[in-house]
Coordinates of C-alpha atoms and ligand atoms in Angstrom, one line a residue:
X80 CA 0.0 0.0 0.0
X81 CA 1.1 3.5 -0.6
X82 CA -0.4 7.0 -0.7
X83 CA 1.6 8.3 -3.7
X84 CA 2.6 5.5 -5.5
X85 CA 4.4 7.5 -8.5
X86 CA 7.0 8.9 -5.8
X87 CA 7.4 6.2 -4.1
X88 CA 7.7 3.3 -6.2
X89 CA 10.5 5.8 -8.9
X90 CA 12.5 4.3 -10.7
X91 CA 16.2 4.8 -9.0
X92 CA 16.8 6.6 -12.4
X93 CA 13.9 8.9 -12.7
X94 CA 14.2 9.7 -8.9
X95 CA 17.7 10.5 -9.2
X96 CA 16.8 12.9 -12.2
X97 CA 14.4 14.8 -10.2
X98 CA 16.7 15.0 -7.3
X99 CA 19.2 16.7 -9.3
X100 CA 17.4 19.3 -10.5
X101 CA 15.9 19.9 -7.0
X102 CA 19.2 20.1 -5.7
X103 CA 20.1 22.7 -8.3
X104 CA 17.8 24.4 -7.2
X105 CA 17.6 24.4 -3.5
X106 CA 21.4 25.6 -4.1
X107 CA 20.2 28.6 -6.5
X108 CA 17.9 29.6 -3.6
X109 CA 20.2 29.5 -0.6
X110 CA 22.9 31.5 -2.7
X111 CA 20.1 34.0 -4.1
X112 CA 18.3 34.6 -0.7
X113 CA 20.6 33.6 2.5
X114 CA 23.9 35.5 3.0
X115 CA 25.4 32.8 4.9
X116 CA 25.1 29.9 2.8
X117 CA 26.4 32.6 -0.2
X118 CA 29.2 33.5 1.8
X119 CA 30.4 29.4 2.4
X120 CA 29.3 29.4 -0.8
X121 CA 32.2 31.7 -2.3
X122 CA 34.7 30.6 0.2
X123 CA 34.4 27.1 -0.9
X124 CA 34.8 28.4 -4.2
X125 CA 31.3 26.6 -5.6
X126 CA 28.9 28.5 -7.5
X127 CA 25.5 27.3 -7.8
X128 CA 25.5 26.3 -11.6
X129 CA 28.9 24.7 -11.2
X130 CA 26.3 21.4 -9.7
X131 CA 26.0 19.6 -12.5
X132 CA 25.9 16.3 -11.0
X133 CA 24.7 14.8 -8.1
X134 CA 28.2 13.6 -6.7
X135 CA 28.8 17.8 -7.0
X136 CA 27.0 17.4 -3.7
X137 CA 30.3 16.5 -2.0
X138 CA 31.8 20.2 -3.4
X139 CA 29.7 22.1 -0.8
X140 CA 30.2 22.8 2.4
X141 CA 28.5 21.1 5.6
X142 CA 25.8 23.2 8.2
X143 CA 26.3 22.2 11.4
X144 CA 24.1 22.7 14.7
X145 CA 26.3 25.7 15.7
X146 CA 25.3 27.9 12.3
X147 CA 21.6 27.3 12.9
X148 CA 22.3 28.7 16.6
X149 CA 24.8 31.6 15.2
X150 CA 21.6 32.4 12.7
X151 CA 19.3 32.5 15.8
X152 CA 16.1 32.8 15.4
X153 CA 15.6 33.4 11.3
X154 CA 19.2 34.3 9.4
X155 CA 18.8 30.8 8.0
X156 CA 15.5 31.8 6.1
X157 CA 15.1 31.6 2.7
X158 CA 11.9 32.7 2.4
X159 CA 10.4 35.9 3.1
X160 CA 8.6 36.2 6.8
X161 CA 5.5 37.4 5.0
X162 CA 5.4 33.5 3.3
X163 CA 6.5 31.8 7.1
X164 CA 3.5 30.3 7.8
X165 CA 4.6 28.3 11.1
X166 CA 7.5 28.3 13.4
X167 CA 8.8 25.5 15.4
X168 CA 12.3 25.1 17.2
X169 CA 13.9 22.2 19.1
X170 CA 14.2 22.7 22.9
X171 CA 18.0 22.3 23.0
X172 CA 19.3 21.7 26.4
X173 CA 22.0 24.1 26.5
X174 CA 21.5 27.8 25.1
X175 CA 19.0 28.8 22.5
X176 CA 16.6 26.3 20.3
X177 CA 17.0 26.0 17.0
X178 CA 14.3 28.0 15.1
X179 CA 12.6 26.9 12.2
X180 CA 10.2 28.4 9.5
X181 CA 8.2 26.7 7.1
X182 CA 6.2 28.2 4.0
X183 CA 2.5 27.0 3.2
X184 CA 3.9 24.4 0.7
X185 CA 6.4 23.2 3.0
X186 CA 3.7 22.6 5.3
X187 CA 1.9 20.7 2.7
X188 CA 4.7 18.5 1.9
X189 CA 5.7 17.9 5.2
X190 CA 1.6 16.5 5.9
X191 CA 2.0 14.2 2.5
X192 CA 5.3 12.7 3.9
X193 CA 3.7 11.9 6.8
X194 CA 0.7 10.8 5.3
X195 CA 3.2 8.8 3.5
X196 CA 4.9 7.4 6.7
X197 CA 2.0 6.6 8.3
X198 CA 0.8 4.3 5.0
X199 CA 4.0 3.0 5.2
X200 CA 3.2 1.5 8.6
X201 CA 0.4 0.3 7.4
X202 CA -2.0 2.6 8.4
X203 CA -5.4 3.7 6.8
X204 CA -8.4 6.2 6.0
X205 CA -10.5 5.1 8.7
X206 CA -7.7 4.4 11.6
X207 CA -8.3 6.4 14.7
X208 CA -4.8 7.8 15.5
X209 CA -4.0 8.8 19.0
X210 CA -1.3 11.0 18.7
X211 CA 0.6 11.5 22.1
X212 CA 3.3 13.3 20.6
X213 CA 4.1 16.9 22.2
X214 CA 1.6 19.6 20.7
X215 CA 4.2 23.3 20.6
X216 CA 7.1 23.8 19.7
X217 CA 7.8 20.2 19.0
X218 CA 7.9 19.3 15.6
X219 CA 6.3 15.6 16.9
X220 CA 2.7 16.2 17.6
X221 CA 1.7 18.8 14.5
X222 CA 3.6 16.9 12.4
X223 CA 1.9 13.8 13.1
X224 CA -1.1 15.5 13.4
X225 CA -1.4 16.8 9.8
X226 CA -0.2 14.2 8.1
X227 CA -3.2 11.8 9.8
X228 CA -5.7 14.7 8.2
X229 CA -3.8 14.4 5.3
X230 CA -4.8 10.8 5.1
X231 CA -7.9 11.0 6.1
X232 CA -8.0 9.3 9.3
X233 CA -9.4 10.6 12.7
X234 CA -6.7 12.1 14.7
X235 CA -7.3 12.5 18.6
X236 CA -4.4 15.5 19.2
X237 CA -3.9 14.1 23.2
X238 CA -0.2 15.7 22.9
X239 CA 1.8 14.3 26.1
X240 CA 1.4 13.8 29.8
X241 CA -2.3 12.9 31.9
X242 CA -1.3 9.3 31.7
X243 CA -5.0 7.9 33.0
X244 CA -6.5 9.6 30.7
X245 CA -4.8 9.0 27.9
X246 CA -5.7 4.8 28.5
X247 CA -9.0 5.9 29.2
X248 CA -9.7 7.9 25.8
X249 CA -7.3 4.9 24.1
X250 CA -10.1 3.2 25.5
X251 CA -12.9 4.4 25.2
X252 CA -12.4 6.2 21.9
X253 CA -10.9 3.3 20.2
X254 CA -7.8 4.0 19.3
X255 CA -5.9 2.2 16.1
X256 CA -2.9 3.4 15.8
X257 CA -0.8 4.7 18.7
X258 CA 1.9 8.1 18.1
X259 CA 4.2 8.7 20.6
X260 CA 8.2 8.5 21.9
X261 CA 8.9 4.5 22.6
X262 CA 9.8 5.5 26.2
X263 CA 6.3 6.6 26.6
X264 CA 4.8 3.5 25.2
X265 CA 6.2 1.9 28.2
X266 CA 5.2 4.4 30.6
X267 CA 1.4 3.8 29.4
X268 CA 1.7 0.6 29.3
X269 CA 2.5 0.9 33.1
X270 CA 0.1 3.3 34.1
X271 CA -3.0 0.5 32.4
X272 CA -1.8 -2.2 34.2
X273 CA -2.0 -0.2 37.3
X274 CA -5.7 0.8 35.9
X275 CA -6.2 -3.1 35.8
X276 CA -6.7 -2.2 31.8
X277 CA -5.1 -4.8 29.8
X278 CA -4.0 -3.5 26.7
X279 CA -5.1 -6.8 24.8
X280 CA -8.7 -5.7 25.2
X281 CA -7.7 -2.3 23.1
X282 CA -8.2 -1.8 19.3
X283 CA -4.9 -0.9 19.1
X284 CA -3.2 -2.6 16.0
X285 CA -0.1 -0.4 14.9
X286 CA 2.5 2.2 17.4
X287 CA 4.4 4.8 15.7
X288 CA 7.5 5.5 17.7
X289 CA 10.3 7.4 17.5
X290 CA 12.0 11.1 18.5
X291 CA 14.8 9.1 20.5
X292 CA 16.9 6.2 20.0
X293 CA 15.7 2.8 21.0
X294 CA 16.7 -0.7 20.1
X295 CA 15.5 -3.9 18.5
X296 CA 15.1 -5.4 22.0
X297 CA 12.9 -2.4 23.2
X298 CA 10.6 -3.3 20.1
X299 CA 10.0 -6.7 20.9
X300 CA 9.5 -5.1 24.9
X301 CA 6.7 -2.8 23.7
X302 CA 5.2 -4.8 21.1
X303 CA 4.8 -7.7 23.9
X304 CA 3.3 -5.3 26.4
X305 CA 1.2 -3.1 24.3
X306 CA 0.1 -5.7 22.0
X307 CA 0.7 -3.9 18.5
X308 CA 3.0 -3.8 15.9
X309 CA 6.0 -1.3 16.5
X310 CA 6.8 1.0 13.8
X311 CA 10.4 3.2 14.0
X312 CA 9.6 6.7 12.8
X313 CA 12.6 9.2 12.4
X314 CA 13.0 12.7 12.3
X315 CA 14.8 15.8 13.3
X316 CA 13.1 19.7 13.3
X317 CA 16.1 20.9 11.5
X318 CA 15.3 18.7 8.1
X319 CA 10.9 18.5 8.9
X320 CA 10.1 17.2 12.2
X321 CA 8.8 13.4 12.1
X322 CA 8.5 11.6 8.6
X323 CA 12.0 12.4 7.0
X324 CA 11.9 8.5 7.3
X325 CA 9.9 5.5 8.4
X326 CA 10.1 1.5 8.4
X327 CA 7.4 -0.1 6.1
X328 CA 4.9 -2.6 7.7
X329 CA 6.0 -5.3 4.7
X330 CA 10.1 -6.0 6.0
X331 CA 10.5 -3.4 8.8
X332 CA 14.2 -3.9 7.8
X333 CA 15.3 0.0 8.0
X334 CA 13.9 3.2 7.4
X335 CA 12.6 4.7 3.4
X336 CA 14.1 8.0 3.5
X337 CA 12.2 10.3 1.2
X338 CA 14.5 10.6 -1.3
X339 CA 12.3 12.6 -3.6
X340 CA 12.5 15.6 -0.5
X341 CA 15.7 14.8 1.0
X342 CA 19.6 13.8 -0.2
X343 CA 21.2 11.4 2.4
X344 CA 25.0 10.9 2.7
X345 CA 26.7 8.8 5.5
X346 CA 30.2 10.2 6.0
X347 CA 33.3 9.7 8.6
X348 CA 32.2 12.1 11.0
X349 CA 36.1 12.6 11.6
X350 CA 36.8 12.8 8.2
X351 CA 34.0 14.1 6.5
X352 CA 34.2 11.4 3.7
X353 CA 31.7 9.2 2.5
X354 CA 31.5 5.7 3.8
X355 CA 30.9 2.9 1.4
X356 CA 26.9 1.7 1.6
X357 CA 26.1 -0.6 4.5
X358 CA 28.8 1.1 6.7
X359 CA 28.1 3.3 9.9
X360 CA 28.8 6.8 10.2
X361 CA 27.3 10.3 10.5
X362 CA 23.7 10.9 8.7
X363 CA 23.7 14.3 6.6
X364 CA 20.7 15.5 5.0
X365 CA 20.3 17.9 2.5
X366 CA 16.7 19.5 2.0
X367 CA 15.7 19.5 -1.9
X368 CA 11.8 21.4 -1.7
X369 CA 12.4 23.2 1.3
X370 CA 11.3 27.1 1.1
X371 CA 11.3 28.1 4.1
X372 CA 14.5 26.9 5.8
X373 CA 16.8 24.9 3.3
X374 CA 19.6 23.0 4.6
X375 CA 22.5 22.0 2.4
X376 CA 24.8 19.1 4.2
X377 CA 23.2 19.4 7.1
X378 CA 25.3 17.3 10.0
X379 CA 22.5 15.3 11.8
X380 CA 24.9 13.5 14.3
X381 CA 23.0 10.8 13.9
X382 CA 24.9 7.6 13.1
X383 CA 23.1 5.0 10.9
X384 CA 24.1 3.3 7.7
X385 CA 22.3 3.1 3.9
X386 CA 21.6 0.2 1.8
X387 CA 20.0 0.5 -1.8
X388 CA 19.0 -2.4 -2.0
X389 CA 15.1 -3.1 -3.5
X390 CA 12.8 -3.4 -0.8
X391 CA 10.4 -6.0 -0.6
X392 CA 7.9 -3.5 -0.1
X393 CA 8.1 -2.0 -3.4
X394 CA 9.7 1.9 -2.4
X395 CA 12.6 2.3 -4.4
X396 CA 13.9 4.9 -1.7
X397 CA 17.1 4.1 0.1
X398 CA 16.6 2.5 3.5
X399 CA 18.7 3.5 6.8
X400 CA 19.3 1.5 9.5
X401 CA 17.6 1.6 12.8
X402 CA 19.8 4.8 14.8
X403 CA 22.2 3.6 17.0
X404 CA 22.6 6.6 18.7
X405 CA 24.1 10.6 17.9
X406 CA 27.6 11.2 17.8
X407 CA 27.7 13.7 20.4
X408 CA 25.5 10.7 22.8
X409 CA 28.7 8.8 23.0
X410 CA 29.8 8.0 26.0
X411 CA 33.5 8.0 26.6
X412 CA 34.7 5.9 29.5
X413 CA 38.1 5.1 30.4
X414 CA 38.8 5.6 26.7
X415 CA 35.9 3.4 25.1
X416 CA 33.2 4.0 23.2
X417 CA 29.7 3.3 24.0
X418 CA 26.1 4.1 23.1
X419 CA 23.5 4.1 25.4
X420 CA 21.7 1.8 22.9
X421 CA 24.3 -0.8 23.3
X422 CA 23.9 -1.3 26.7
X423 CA 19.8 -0.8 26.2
X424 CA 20.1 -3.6 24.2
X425 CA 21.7 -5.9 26.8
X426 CA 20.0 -4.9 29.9
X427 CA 16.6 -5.5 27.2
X428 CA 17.8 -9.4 26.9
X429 CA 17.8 -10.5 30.1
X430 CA 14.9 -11.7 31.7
X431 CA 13.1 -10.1 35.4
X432 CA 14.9 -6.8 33.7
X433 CA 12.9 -3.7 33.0
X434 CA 12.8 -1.3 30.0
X435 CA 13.8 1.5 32.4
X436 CA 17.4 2.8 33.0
X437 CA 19.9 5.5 33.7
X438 CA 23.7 5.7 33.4
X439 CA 25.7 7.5 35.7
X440 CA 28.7 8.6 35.0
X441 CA 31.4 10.3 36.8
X442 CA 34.9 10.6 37.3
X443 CA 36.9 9.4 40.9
X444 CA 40.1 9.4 41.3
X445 CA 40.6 11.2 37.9
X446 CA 39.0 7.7 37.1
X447 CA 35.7 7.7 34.7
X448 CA 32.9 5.1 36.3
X449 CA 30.0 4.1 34.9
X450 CA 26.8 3.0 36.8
X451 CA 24.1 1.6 35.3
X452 CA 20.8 1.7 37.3
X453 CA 18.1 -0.8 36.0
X454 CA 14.7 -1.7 37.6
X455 CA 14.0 -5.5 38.1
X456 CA 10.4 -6.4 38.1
X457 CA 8.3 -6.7 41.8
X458 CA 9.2 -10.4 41.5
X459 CA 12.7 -10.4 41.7
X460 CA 12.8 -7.8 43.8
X461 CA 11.5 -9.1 46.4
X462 CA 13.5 -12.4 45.8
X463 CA 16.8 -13.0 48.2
X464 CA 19.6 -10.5 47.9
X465 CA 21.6 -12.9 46.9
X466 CA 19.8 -14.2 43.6
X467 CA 20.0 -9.5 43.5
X468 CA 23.7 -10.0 43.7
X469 CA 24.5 -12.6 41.1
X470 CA 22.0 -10.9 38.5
X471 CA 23.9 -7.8 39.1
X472 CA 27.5 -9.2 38.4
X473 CA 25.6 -11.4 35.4
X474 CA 24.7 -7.9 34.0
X475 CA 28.3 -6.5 34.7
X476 CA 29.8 -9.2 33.0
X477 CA 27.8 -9.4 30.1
X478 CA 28.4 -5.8 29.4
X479 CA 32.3 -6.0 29.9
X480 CA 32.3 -9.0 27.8
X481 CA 30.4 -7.2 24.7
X482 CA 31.4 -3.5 24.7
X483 CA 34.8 -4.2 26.7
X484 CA 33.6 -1.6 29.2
X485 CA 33.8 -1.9 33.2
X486 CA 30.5 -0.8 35.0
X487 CA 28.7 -1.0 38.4
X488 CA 25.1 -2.0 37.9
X489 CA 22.5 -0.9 40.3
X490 CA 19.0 -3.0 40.6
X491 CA 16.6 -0.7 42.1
X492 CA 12.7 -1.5 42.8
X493 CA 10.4 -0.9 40.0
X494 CA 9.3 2.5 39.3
X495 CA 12.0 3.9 40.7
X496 CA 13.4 6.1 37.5
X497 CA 11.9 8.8 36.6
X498 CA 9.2 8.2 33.6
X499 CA 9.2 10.2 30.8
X500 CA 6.4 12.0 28.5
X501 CA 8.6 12.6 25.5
X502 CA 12.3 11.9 24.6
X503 CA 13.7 9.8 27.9
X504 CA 16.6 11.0 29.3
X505 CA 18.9 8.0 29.8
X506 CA 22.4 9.6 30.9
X507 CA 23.6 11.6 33.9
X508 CA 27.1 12.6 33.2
X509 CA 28.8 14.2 36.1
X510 CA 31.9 14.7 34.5
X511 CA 30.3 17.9 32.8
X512 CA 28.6 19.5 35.4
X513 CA 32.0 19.7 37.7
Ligands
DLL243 O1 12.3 14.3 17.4 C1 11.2 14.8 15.4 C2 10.4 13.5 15.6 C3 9.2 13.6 16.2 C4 10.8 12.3 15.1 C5 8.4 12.5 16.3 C6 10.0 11.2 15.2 C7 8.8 11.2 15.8 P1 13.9 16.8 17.3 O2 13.3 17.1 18.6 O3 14.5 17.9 16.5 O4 12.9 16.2 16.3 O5 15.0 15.7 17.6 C8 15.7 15.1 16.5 O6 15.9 13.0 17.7 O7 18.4 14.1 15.4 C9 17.7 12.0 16.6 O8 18.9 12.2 17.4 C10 16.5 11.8 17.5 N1 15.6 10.9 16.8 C11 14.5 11.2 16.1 N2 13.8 10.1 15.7 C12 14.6 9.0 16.1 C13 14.5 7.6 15.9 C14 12.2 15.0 16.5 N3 13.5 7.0 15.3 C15 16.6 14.0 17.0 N4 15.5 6.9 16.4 C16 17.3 13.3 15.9 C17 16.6 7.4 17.1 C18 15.7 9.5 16.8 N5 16.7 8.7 17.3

């Protein structure tokens, strides 16, 4: 199933035509209306009509994070304000968001993607989509939100938070199709137990979840408890907001990127050089029908991988792997690198463990530690500390052995970490706040 068929099923070819001369011009635009992308322009020496193919891509300079903030709130526009019909901007947990503008036809392409996206998962005219993704600021909920009216289906705009009420409208309104971060799956999940609601007795057939990183272990986690199928949704408000790319219901084997909207390359973050397909590295986007906010290069952080291969699905755009975290999430300790995801995905495998988390990390003795707290369920909890102890040093062990990585793990009670509405915040790192 699709809901534009033409676009999504293009010939690699054709596609790859159409990019090019939307990448033309995306770059005439940014060098005609937006003095900083004609000033890296000229100092890399690049001048729009010098792109003549698409591997010119790799002649112009990358946008990083830092010149979106430095452009605070609209230097990056390359539209006039008069044609900014909405503004969003990312919280950002250190200084100012990141604004972003979008003209009345970005808004229009934004609700087909995700009309797209939610198609993709295998969702319908006649779905009833409750979409607890933040309302605001937050690309999540809108974004969601008009690309379900774009489709056609009855969208319930809940937006986070009120737990109990969002099972009882789930409930009572009977919900489809579930929108909302995978950490807050969880948390719902939770919170109907504790209503004695099973979610078995739900309509719910289909959850849309992304906005944060979470693993393959997680899925089989929520899918279990919530009894749907889990869909990996990914997006960032720099590019959109949610629907630059989704899994299809068919192979969920990676996420379609719309290639006929955006350009991916994966690069050596250090390097800035392309990786070969299939290989990890950093995810950079460039934006080929954006008005409003055009991004050329732009340096997601995000590491994935790409494979072109056909999909059983029928979309010929190029699929990227599930995120296995953003460069600047990497945790350094004692020298080695780890994701949160990695050790997600461990704790996830072992049984009486609970999808809920935190690393700690600090530094003693000019010494980084890692602690990993992890609820165990009522069960075990309540079990002898000494079957406590040996699942501890299990969990210790089985993380040194994989990610070559020393930690103390903590087993605390259930519902003991803090729950989350949106994105979840897994990491506590002490080292920076000293
Ligand atoms: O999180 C947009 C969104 C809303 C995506 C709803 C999906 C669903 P930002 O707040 O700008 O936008 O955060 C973007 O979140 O660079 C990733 O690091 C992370 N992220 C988003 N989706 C995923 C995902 C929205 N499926 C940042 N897996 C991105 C892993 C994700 N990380």
């Amino acid at each position: 199933m699709f809901y534009n068929e033409d676009f999504e099923t293009l010939p690699r070819q054709a596609l790859e035509a159409l990019q090019l001369k939307r990448l033309k011009s995306t770059v005439e635009r940014v060098y005609l209306h937006v003095p900083f992308y004609r000033q890296a322009l000229d100092k890399a020496g690049i001048r729009p009509e010098q792109i003549k193919t698409l591997e010119d891509l790799q002649k112009l300079p990358f946008t990083y994070k830092q010149d979106m903030r430095d452009s605070y709130p609209y230097a990056l526009f390359a539209a006039r304000m008069d044609d900014i019909v909405r503004i969003h901007a990312s919280s950002g947990t250190t200084g100012k968001p990141t604004v972003v503008g979008y003209t009345r036809k970005d808004i229009d392409n934004w609700s087909e993607l995700m009309a797209r996206s939610f198609v993709s998962a295998g969702v319908h005219k006649g779905d009833i989509i409750h979409n607890a993704y933040g309302y605001g600021l937050f690309t999540g909920g809108l974004g969601a939100h008009y690309g379900a009216e774009q489709l056609g289906a009855s969208v319930i705009p809940m937006s986070g938070g009120n737990t109990k009420k969002q099972i009882m409208i789930m409930k009572d309104f009977g919900s489809t199709v579930l929108t909302c971060t995978p950490s807050y799956s969880l948390y719902m999940a939770e919170a109907a137990q504790e209503e004695g609601i099973d979610f078995k007795t739900l309509n719910l057939r289909v959850g849309i979840f992304g906005a944060e990183p979470w693993s393959e272990s997680m899925r089989k986690e929520i899918e279990e408890k919530l009894n749907l199928s889990a869909i990996d949704i990914y997006g960032l408000s720099e590019i959109m907001g949610p629907g630059v790319a989704i899994e299809c219901l068919e192979a969920k084997s990676g996420l379609h990127i719309w290639e006929d909207h955006f350009l991916p390359e994966i690069i050596n973050p250090e390097t800035g050089i392309p990786v070969a397909e299939g290989e990890k590295g950093e995810l950079v986007i460039t934006t080929i029908t954006k008005e409003g906010i055009p991004l050329i290069r732009y340096r997601t952080r995000d590491i994935t991988s790409i494979t072109y291969e056909p999909c059983a699905c029928g979309r010929t755009h190029a699929r990227i792997a599930r995120m296995s975290g953003r460069s600047d999430d990497m945790l350094i300790i004692r020298g080695v690198n780890v994701f949160p995801s990695q050790i997600e995905s461990i704790l996830m495998e072992i049984e009486g463990v609970e999808p809920h988390y935190l690393l700690i990390v600090d530094r003693k003795d000019n010494l980084d530690t890692l602690e990993v707290q992890v609820e165990v369920d009522e069960q075990l909890f309540s079990d002898e500390v000494k079957h406590l102890q040996v699942l501890a040093l299990t969990i210790e062990k089985e993380i040194k052995d994989l990610l070559s990585v020393t930690c103390k793990v903590r087993l605390v009670e259930p519902k003991t970490i803090t729950r989350s509405e949106g994105k979840a915040k897994r990491v506590v790192d002490r080292r920076e706040i000293r």
